[in-house]
GROMACS .gro file of C-alpha atoms in nm:
model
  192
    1UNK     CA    1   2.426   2.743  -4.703
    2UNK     CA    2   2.124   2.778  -4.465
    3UNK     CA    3   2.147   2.407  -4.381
    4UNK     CA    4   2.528   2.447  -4.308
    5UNK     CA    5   2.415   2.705  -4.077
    6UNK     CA    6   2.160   2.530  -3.892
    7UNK     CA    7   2.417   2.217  -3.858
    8UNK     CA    8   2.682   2.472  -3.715
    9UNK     CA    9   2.440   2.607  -3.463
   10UNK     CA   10   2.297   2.271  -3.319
   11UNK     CA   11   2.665   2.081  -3.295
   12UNK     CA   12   2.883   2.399  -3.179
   13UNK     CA   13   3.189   2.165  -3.148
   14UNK     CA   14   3.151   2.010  -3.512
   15UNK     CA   15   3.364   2.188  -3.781
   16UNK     CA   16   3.072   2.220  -4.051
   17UNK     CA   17   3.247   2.286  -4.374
   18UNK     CA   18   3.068   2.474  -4.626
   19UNK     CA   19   3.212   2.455  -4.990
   20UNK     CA   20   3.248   2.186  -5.260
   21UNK     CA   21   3.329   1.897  -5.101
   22UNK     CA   22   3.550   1.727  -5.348
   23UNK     CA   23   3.750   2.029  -5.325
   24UNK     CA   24   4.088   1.853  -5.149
   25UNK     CA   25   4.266   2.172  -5.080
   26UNK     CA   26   3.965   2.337  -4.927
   27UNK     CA   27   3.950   1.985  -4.736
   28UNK     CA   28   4.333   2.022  -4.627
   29UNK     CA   29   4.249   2.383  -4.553
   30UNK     CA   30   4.007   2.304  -4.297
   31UNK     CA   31   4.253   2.047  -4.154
   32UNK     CA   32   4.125   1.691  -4.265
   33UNK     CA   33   4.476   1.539  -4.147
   34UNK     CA   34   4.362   1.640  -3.767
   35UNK     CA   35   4.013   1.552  -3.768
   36UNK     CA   36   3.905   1.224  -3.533
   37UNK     CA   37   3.588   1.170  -3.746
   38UNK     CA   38   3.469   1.280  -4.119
   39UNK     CA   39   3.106   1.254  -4.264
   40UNK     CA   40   3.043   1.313  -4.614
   41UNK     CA   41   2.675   1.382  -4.701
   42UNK     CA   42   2.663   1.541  -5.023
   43UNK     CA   43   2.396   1.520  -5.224
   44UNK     CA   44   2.559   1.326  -5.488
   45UNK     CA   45   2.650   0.934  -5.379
   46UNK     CA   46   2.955   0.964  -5.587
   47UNK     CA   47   3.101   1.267  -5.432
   48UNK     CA   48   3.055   1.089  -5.089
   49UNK     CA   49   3.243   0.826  -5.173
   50UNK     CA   50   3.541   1.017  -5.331
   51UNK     CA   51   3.565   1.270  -5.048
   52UNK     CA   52   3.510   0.981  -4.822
   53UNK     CA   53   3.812   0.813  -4.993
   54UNK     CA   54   3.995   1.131  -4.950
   55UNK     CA   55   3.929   1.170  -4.600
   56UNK     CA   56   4.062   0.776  -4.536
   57UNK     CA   57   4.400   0.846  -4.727
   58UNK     CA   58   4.476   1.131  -4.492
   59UNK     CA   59   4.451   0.939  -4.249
   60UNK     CA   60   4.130   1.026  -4.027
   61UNK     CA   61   4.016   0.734  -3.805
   62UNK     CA   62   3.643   0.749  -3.897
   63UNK     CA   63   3.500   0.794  -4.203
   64UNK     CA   64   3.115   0.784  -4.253
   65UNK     CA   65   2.976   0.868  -4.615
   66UNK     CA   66   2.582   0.882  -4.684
   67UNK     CA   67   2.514   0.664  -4.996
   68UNK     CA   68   2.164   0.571  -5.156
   69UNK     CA   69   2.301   0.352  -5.411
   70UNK     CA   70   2.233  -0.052  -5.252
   71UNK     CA   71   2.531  -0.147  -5.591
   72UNK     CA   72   2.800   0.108  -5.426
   73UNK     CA   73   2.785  -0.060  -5.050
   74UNK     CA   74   3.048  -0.340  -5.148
   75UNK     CA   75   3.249  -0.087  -5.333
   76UNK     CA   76   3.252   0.169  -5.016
   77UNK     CA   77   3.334  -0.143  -4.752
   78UNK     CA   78   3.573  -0.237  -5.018
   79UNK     CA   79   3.777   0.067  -5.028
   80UNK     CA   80   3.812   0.081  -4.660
   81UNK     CA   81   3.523   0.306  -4.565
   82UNK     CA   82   3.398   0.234  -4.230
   83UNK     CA   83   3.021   0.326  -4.203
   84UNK     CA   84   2.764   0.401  -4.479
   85UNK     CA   85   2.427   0.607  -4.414
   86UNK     CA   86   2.159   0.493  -4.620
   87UNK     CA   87   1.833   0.735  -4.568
   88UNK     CA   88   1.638   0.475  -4.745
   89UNK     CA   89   1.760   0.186  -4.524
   90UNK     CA   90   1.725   0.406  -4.232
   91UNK     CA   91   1.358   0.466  -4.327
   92UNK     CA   92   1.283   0.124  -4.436
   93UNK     CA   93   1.425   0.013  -4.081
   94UNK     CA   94   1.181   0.229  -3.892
   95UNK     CA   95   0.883   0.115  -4.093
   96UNK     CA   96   0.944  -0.200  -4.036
   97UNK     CA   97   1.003  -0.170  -3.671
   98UNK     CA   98   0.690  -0.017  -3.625
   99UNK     CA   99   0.487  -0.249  -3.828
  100UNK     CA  100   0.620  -0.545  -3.630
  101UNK     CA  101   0.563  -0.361  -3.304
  102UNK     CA  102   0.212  -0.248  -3.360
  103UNK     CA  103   0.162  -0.632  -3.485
  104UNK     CA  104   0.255  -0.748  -3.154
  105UNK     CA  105   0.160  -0.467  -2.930
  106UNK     CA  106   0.009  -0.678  -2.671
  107UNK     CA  107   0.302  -0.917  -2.638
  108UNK     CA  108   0.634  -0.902  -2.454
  109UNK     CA  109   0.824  -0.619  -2.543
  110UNK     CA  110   0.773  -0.355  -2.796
  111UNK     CA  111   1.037  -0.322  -3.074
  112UNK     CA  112   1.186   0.011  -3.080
  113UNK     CA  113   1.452   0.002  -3.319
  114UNK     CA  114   1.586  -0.223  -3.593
  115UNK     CA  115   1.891  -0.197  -3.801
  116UNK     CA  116   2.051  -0.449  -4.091
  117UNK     CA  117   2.374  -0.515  -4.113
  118UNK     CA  118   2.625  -0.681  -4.353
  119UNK     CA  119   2.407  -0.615  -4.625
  120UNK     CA  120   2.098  -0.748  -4.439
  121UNK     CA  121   2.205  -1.079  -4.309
  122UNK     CA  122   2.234  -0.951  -3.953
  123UNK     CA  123   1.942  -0.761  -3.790
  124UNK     CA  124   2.021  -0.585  -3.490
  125UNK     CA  125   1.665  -0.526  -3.293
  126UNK     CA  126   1.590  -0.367  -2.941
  127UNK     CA  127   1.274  -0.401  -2.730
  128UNK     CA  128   1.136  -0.261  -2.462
  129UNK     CA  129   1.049  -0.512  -2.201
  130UNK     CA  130   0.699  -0.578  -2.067
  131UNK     CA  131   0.601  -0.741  -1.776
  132UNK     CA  132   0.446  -1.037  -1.979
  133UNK     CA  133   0.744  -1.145  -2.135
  134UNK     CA  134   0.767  -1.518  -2.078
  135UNK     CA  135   1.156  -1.510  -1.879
  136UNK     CA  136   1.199  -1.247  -1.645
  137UNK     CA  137   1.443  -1.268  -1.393
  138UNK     CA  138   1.564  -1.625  -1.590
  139UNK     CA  139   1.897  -1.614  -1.588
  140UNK     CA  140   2.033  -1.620  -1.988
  141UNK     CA  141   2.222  -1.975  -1.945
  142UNK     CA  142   1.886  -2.140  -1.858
  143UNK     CA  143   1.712  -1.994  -2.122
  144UNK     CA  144   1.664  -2.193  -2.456
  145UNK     CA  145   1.792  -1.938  -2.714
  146UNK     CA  146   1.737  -2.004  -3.074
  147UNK     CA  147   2.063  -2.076  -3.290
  148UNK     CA  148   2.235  -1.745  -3.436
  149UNK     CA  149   2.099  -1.487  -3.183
  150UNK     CA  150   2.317  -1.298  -2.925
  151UNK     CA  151   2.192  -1.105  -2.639
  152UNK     CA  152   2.444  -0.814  -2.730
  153UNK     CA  153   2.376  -0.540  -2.423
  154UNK     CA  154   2.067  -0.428  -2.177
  155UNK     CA  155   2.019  -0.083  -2.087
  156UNK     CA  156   1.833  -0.081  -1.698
  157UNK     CA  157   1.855   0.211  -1.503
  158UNK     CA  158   2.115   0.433  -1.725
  159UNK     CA  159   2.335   0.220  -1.675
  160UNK     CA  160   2.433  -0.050  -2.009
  161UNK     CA  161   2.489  -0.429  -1.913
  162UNK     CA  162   2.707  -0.646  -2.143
  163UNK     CA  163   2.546  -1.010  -2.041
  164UNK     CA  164   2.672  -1.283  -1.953
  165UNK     CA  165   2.532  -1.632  -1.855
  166UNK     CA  166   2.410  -1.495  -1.541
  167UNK     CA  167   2.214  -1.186  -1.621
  168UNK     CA  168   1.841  -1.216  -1.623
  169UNK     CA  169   1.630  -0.987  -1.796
  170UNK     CA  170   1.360  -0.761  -1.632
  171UNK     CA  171   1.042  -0.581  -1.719
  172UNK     CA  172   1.153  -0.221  -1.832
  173UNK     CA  173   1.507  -0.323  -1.948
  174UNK     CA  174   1.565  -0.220  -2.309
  175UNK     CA  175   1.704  -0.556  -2.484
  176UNK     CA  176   1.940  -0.545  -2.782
  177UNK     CA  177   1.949  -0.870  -2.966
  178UNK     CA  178   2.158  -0.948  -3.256
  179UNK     CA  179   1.991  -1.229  -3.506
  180UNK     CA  180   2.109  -1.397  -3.797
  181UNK     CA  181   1.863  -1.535  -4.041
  182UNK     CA  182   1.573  -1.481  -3.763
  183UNK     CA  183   1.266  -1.254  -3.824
  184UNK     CA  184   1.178  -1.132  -3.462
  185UNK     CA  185   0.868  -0.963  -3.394
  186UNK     CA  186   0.841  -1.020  -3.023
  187UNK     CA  187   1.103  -1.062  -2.762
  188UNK     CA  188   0.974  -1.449  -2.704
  189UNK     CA  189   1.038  -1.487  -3.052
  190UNK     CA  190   1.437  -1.562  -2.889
  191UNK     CA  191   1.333  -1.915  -2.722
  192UNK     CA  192   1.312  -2.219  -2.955
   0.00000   0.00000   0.00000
């Protein structure tokens, strides 16, 4: 109950729901049919993925469920369950980030963030540009890029940049790359 509490307090515009949550009339009570967005994050994998379930045949847009169980994430994707937490993926994925940034802290960028996707195949990894990385101000098309990596966005200024052939990158941008099949540690890890 306290952590319902707390969770009501901090997001004052998030309908917290305190109660068992594969209760469906308490659900319907508490009106599931008009919610944009459901999270289930029982304690229990199973009851996440029920109430989860639930929530998608009513019809809400997006459903989130928190699973720990690595055998139920192609049964949830499956079913028609849009996003799965994993706390243990989500902690493996920010040990790993820091051990690759700390192994290359003197190099191009620093890796702030790394997330797998589609069941690890795709890495999604930003960095923090330095001034030593090897292509500044390069524009992308003149760049040799490695097969299966896509410069997905670059944060400078506030403002978020969706590249295209002609953006370069500069020292302090925050660089999102999407990789297939590549371990990056550095941000010249990109050029063949």
């Amino acid at each position: 109950e306290k952590k319902a509490n707390d969770l009501s307090e901090s997001l004052p515009d998030v309908n917290v729901i305190y109660g068992d949550g594969t209760d469906q009339e308490l659900l319907e009570q508490e009106g599931l049919q008009q919610m944009d967005a459901f999270v289930a994050l029982c304690d229990r994998d199973e009851e996440n993925l029920m109430t989860g379930l639930f929530a998608v045949k009513e019809g809400v847009p997006k459903v989130i469920v928190k699973n720990n169980r690595v055998a139920y994430a192609d049964i949830i994707s499956a079913m028609g369950l849009d996003s799965i937490i994993s706390p243990k993926d989500l902690t493996a994925n920010q040990i790993t980030a820091y051990v690759r940034s700390m192994a290359r802290s003197q190099g191009s960028a620093v890796m702030e963030n790394l997330y797998k996707l589609l069941g690890g195949a795709v890495e999604a990894v930003e960095f923090t540009v330095s001034s030593a990385a090897s292509f500044l101000d390069t524009p992308l098309k003149d760049l040799n890029l490695k097969d299966g990596l896509l410069v997905a966005a670059i944060a400078r200024e506030g403002k978020t940049i969706i590249p295209d052939g002609s953006t370069c990158i500069r020292a302090g941008d925050r660089v999102i790359i999407m990789a297939r099949s590549i371990f990056l540690q550095d941000l010249d890890d990109i050029l063949r």
